[in-house]
Short mmCIF file of C-alpha atoms in Angstrom, two decimals:
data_model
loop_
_atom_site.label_atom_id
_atom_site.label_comp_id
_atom_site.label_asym_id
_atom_site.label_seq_id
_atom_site.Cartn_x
_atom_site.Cartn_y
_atom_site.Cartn_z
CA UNK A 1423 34.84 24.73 13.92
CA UNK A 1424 35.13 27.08 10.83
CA UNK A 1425 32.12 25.38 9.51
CA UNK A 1426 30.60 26.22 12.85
CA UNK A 1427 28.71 22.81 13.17
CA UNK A 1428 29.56 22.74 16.67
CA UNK A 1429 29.45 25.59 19.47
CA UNK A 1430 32.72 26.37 21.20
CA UNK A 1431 31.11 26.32 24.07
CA UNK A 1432 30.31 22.67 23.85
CA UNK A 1433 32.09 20.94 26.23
CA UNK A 1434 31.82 17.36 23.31
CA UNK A 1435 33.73 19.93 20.88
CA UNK A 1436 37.16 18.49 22.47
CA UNK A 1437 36.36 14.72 22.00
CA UNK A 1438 37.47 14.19 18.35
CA UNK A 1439 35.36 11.14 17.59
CA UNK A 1440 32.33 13.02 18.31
CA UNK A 1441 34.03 15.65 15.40
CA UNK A 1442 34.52 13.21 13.13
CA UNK A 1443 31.02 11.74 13.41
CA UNK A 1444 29.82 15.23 12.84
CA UNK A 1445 32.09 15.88 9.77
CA UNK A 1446 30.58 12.54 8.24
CA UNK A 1447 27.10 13.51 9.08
CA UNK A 1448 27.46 16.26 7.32
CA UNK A 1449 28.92 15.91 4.25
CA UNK A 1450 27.42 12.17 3.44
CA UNK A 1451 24.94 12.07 0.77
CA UNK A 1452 21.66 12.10 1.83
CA UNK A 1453 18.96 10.51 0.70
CA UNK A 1454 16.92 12.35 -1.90
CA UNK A 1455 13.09 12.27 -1.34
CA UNK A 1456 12.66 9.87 -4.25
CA UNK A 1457 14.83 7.72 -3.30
CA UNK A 1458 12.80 7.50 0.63
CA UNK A 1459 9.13 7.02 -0.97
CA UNK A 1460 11.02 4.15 -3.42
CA UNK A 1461 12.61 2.47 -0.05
CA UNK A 1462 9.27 2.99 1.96
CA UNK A 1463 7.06 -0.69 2.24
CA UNK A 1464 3.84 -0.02 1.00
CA UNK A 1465 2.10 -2.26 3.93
CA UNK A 1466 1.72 -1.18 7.12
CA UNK A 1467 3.75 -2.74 9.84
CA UNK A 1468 3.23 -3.23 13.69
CA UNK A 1469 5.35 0.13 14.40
CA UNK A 1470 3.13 2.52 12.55
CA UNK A 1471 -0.11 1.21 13.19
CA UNK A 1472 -0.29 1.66 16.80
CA UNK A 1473 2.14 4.90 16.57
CA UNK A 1474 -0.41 7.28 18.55
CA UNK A 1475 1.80 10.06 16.88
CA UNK A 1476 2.22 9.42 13.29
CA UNK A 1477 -1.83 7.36 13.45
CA UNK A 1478 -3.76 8.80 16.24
CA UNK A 1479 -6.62 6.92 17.31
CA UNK A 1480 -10.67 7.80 16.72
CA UNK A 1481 -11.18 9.92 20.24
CA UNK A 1482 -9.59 12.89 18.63
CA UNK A 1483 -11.38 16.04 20.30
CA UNK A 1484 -10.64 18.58 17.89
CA UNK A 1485 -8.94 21.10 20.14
CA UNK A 1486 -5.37 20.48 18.76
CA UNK A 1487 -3.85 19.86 15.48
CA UNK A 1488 -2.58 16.69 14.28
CA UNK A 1489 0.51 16.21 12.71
CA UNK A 1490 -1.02 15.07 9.97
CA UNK A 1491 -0.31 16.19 5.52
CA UNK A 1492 -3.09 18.43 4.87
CA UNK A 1493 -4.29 18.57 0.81
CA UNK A 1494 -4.50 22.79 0.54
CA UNK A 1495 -6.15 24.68 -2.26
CA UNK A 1496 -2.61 25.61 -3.96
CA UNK A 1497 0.57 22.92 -3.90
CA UNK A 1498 4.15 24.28 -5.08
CA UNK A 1499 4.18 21.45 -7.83
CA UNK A 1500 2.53 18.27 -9.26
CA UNK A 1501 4.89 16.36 -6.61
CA UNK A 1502 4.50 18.48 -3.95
CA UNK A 1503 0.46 17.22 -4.55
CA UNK A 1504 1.36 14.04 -5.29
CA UNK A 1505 3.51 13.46 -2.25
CA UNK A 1506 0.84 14.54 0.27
CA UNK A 1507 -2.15 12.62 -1.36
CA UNK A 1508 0.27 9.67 -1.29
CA UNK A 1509 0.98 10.64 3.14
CA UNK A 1510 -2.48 11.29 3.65
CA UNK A 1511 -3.93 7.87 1.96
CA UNK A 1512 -1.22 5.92 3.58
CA UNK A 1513 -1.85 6.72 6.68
CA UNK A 1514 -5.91 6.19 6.05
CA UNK A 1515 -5.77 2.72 4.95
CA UNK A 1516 -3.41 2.11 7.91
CA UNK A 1517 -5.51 3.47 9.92
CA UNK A 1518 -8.16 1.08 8.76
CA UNK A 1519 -6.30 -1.49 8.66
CA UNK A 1520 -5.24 -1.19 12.38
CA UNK A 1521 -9.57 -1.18 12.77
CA UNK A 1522 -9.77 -4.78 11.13
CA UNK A 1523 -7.10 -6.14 13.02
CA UNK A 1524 -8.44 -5.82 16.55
CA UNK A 1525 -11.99 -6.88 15.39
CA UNK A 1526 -10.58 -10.04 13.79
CA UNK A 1527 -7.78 -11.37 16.16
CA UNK A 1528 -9.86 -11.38 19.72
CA UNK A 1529 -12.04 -13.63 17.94
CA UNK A 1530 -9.45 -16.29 17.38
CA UNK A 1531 -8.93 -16.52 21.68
CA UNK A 1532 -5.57 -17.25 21.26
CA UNK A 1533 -3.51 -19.10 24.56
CA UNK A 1534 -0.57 -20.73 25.25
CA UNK A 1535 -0.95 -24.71 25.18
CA UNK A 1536 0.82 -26.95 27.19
CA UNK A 1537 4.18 -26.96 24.44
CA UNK A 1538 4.53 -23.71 25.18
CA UNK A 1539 3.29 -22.68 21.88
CA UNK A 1540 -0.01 -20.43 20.52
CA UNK A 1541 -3.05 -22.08 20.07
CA UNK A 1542 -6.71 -20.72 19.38
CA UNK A 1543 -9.87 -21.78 20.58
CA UNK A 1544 -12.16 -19.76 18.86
CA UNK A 1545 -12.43 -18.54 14.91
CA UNK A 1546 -12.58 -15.79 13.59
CA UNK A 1547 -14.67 -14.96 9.92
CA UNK A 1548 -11.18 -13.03 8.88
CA UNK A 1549 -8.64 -14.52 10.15
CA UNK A 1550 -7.64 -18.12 9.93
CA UNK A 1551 -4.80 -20.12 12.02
CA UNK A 1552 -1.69 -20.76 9.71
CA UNK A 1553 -0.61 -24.25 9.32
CA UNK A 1554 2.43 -23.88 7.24
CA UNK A 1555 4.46 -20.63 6.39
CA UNK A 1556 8.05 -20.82 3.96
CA UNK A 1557 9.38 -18.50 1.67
CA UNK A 1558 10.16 -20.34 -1.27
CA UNK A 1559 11.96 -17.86 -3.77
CA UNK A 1560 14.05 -14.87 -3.06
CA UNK A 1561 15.36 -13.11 -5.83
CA UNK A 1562 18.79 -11.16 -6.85
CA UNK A 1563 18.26 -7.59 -6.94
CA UNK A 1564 17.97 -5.46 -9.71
CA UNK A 1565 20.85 -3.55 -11.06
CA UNK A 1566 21.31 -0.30 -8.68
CA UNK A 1567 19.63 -1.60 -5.67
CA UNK A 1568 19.90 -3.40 -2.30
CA UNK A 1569 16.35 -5.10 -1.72
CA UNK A 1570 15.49 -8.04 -3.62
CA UNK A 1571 13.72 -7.98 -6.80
CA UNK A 1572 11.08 -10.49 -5.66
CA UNK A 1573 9.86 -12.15 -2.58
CA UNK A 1574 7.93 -15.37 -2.60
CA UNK A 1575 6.38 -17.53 0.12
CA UNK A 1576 3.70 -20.21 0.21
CA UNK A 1577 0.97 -19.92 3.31
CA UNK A 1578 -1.11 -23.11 4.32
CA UNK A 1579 -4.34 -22.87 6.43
CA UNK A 1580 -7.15 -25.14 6.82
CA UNK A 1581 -11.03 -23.76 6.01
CA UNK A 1582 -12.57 -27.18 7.64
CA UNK A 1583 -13.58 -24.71 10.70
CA UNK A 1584 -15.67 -23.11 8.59
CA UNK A 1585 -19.64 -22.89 7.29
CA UNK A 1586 -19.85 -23.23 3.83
CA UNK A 1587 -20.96 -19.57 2.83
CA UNK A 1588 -17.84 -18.96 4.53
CA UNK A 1589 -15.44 -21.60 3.22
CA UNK A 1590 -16.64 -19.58 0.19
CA UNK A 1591 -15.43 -16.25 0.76
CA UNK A 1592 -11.85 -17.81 1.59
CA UNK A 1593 -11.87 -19.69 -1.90
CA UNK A 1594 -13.08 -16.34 -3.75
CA UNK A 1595 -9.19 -15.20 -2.99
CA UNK A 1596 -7.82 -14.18 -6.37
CA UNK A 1597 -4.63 -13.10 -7.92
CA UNK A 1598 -3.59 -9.36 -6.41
CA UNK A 1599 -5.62 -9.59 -3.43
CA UNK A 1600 -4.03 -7.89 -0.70
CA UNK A 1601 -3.63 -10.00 2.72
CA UNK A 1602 -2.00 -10.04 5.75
CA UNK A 1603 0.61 -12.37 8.24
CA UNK A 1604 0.30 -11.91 11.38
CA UNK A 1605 1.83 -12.94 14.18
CA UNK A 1606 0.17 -13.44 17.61
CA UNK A 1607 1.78 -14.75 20.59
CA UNK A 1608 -0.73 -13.82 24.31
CA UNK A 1609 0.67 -13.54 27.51
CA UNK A 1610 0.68 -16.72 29.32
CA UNK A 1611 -0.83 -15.37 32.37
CA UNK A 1612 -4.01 -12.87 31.54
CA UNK A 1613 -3.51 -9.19 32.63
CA UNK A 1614 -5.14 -7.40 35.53
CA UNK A 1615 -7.94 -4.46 35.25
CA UNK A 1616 -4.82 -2.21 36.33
CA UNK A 1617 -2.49 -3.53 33.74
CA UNK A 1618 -4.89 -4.01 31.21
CA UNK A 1619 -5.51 -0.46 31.41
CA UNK A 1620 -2.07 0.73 30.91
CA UNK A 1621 -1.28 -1.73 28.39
CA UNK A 1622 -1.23 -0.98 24.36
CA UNK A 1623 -3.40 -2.46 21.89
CA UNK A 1624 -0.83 -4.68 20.42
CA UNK A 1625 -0.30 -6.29 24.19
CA UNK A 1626 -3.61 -7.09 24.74
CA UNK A 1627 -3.94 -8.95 21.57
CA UNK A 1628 -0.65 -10.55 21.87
CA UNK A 1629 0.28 -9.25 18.85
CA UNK A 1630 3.83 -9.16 17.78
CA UNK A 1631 4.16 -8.12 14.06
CA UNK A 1632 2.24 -7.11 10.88
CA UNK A 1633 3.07 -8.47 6.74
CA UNK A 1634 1.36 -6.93 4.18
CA UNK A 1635 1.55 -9.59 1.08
CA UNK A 1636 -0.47 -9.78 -2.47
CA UNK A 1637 -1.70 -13.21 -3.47
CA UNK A 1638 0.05 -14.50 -6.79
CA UNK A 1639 -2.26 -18.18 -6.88
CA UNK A 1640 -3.93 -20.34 -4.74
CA UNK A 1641 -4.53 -24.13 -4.74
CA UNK A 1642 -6.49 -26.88 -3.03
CA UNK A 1643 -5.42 -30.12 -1.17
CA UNK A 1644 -4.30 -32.31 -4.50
CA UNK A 1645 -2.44 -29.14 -5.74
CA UNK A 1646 -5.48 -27.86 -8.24
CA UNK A 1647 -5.05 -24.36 -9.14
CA UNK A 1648 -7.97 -22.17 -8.19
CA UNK A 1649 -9.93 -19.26 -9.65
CA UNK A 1650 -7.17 -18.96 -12.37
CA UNK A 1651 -7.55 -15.62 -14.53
CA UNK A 1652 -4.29 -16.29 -16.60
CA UNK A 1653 -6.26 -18.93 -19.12
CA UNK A 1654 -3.93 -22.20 -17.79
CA UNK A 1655 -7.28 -23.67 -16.89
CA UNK A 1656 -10.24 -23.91 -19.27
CA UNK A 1657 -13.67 -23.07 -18.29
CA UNK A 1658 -14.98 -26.07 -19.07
CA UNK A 1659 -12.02 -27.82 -17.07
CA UNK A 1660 -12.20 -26.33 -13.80
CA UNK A 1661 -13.29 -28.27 -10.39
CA UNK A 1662 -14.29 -27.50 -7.35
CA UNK A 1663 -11.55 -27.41 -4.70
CA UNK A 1664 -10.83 -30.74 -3.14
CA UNK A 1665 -10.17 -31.23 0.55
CA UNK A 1666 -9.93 -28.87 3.19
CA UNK A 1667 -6.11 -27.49 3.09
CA UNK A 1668 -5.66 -24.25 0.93
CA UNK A 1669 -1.93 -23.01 -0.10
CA UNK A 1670 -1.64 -20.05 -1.55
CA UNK A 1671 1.46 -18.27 -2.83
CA UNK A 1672 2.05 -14.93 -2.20
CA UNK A 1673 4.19 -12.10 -2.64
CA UNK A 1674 6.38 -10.44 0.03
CA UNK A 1675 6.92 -6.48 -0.08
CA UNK A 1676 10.26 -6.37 -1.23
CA UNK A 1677 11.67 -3.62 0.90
CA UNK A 1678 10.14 -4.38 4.19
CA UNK A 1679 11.75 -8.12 3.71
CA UNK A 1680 14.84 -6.01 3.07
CA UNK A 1681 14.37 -3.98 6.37
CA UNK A 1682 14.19 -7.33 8.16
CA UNK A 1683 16.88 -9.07 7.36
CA UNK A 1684 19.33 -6.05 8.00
CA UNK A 1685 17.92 -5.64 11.37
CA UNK A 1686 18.58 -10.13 11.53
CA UNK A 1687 22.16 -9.12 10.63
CA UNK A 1688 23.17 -6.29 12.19
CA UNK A 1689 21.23 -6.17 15.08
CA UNK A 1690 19.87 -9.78 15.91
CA UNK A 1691 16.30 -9.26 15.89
CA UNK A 1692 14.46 -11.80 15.68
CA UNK A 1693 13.14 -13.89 12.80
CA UNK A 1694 9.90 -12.46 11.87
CA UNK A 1695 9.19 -14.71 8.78
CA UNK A 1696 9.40 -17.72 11.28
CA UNK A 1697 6.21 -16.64 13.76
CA UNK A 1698 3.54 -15.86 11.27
CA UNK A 1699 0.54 -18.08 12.68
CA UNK A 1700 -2.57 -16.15 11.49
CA UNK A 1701 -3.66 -15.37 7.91
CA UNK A 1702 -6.20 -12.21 7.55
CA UNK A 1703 -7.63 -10.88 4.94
CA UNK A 1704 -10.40 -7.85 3.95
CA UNK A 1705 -13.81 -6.81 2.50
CA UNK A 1706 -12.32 -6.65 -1.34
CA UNK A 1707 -13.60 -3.07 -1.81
CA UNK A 1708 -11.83 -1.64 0.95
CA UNK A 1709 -8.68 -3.37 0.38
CA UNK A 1710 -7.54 -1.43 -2.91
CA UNK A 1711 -4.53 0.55 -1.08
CA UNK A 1712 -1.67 -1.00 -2.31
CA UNK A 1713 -2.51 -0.43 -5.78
CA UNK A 1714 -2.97 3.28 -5.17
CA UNK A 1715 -0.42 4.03 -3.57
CA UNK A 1716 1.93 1.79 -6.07
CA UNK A 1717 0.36 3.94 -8.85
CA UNK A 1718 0.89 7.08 -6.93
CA UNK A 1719 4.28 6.13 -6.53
CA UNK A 1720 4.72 5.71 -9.73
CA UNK A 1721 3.67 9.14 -11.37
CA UNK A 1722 6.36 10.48 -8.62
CA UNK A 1723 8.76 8.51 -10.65
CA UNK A 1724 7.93 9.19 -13.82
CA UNK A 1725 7.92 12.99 -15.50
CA UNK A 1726 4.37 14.07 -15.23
CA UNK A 1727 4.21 16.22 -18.09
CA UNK A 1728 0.69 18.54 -17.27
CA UNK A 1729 -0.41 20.80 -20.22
CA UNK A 1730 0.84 24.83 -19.98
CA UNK A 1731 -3.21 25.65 -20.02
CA UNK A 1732 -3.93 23.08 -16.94
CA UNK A 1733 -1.18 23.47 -14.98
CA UNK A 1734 -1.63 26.23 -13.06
CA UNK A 1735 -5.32 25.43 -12.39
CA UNK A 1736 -4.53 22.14 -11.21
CA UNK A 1737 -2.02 23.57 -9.03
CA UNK A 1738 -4.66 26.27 -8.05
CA UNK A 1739 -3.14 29.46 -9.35
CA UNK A 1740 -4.00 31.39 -12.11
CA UNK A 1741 -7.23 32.26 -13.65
CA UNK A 1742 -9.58 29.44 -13.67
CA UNK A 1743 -11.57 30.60 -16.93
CA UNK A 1744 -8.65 30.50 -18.60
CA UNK A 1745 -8.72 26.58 -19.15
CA UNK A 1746 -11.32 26.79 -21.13
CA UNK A 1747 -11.41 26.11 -24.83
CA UNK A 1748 -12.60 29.67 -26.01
CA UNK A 1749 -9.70 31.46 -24.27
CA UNK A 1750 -6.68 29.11 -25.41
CA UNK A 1751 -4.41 31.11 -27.05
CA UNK A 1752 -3.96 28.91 -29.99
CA UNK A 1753 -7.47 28.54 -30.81
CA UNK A 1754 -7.68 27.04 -34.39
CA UNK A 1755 -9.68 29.68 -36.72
CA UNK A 1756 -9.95 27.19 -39.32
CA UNK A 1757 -10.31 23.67 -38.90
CA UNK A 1758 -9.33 21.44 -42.39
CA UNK A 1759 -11.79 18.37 -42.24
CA UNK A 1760 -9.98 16.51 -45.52
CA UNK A 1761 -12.34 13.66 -47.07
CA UNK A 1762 -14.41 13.26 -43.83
CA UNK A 1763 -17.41 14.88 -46.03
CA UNK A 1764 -18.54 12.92 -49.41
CA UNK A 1765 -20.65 16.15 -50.99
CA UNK A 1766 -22.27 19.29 -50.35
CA UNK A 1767 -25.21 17.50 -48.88
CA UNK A 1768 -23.39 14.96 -46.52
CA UNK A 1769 -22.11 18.55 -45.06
CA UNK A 1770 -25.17 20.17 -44.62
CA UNK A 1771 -27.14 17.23 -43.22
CA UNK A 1772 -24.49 16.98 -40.84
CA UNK A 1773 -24.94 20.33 -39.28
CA UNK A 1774 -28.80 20.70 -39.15
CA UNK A 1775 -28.69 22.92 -36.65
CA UNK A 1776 -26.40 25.52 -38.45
CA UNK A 1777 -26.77 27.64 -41.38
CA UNK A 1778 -24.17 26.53 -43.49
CA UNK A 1779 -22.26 28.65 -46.95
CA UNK A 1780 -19.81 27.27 -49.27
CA UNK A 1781 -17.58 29.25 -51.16
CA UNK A 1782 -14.92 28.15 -53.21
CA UNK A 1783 -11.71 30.07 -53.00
CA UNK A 1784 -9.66 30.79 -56.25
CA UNK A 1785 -6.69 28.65 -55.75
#
C-alpha cells in the first residue's frame, strides 16, 4: 500500500495473491525496447495481417486518425527515427502482403476431399500445393538467448500444373528470396450470403496461419542444385532441371519458430509446422522487406555514430546552412598536397581555370 500501487478502496486490495502478483509486476525487469524489436519476427503472421487495428484495410475515409507511427519533420534521436521508419515499413509490406494473399489463395479452390483432408481444384500463378513439408535442422541457441540460432526445413511442390513460361518463374527462385507457408484448411460446408458477410477474410479463405521463410537452395527431381550463385556449379556444368518435383530448402524466422513452440508447450496449440499445404511466393521487386527491415534493425543495434555538423539537420533542428562546407568551423585554410604535383607546370595545368602564384617561404 505504501507504494500506493493499489487503491484502498479496492475491494481485490484484501486478497493477497492478487498483492503479490502486483508486487512482481512491478518490480520484474522489463523488457528494454531493444531487446522487443530483437524478439519481434520479421514476417508477418496470420494475427497481424488481418488485425483491422494495428493494419486497417484500404476503405479508410479519412475522417479519423489511425493509430498508425507517423515520420515528423524533427525525431528526439537517430533511434527514435529509426524505430518509426522500421513501424511504419513493417506494417506496409504487411499490408501488402495481406493484398497478395487473397488474390493468390481463391485461385487454388481449395475443398475438403473425401479423407477429410484439403485438396485444390484449381491453380493459382503464385501459389502452388505443397507436397512435402519437414524441418530438417534446428539449431542450439546462441550464447544469451532463448530462440534458436537457425531454423531449417525442406518444402516439396510439383510445377507439372504449370505452362512453361510459368514453370519458369518458379525455377528463377534464388538464394534469399523471401516466400511464404501457408496453411489453408475451407469449411466443409460453404457459407451463406448472411454468414459470408459477417465472416473475416481469413474464414473465407480457409486460412489458418502465415510463415514468412528465405530460400537457402533449391533442387530438381534427381537432387541437381539449381541457379547456384555460390560457384559449386560451373557455368559450363549446369543443366536444366530434370523432372517435375522441386525441393527447396529454406530458412525459418528464428523467433517466430520460437513463439510457436512455447505456445506447443505451455499452452497446447497446435502444431503449425505440420499444416503448411501451400507455397507462395512474390513479384521479386516488391518482396525486398525482410532485408530492410533486418538492416534497419541492425543500425538500432549498433552505435550510429552521425557527424556533430549533420546531426542536428538530420534530426531537423538547427540551422540547415550550417551543414555546409563553407560554414564548418574547422574549415582547413591551408590544404598540404605533398608529392601529388611533379613541377610548377603540372600545378598550373591542373587549375586552368585559376590564376595561380607560387611563393616560396624562407624555411
Amino acid at each position: 500500500m505504501q507504494l500506493k500501487l493499489v487503491s484502498k478502496e479496492d475491494p481485490w486490495s484484501e486478497r493477497v495473491d492478487f498483492l503479490i502478483e502486483v508486487m512482481v509486476s512491478y518490480c520484474e525487469k522489463q523488457q528494454s525496447q531493444k531487446e522487443a524489436i530483437n524478439a519481434l519476427p520479421l514476417y508477418p503472421n496470420e494475427q497481424i495481417m488481418w488485425d483491422e487495428s494495428v493494419v486497417p484495410s484500404i476503405n479508410y475515409s479519412g475522417e479519423g486518425c489511425l493509430a498508425l507511427p507517423k515520420l515528423n519533420l524533427q525525431f528526439l534521436t537517430l533511434h527514435d527515427y529509426l524505430l518509426r521508419n522500421f513501424n511504419l515499413f513493417r506494417l506496409e509490406s504487411t499490408y501488402e502482403i495481406r493484398e497478395d494473399i487473397q488474390e493468390a489463395v481463391p485461385h487454388l479452390l481449395a475443398y475438403i476431399n473425401n479423407d477429410g483432408g484439403t485438396a485444390f481444384r484449381g491453380w493459382s500463378r503464385m501459389g502452388v500445393p505443397i507436397k512435402e513439408f519437414k524441418i530438417t535442422e534446428v539449431k542450439q541457441p546462441n550464447i544469451g538467448e532463448v530462440k534458436p540460432s537457425s531454423v531449417t526445413a525442406e518444402v516439396t511442390y510439383s510445377v507439372s500444373s504449370y505452362r512453361a513460361h510459368i514453370r519458369s518463374e518458379w525455377d528463377a527462385l534464388k538464394e534469399h528470396d523471401v516466400l511464404f507457408l501457408l496453411s489453408i484448411r475451407p469449411l466443409f460446408e460453404p457459407l451463406s450470403a448472411e454468414e459470408e458477410d459477417k465472416a473475416s477474410v481469413p474464414q473465407k479463405l480457409g486460412l489458418q496461419f502465415v510463415r514468412g521463410c528465405e530460400v537457402i537452395e533449391i533442387r530438381d527431381e534427381e537432387g541437381n542444385l539449381m541457379n547456384d550463385f555460390s560457384g559449386k556449379i560451373k557455368r559450363d556444368e549446369w543443366k536444366p532441371p530434370k523432372g517435375e518435383l522441386r525441393t527447396v530448402t529454406v530458412a525459418l524466422d528464428t523467433a517466430q519458430y520460437h513463439m510457436d513452440v512455447s505456445n506447443i508447450a505451455e499452452k497446447g496449440a497446435e502444431d503449425v509446422y505440420g499444416t503448411f499445404n501451400v507455397l507462395m511466393r512474390r513479384k521479386p521487386k516488391e518482396n525486398n522487406f525482410k532485408a530492410i527491415l533486418e538492416s534497419i534493425r541492425d543500425l538500432m543495434n549498433e552505435y550510429c555514430i552521425v557527424p556533430k555538423w549533420l546531426e542536428n539537420i538530420f534530426l531537423g533542428y538547427g540551422d540547415p546552412s550550417a551543414a555546409q562546407w563553407t560554414n564548418m568551423p574547422d574549415l582547413l585554410e591551408t590544404v598540404d598536397f605533398k608529392d601529388t604535383f611533379v613541377d610548377a607546370d603540372h600545378l598550373k595545368e591542373s587549375f586552368l581555370d585559376y590564376e595561380v602564384s607560387i611563393s616560396f617561404s624562407n624555411s
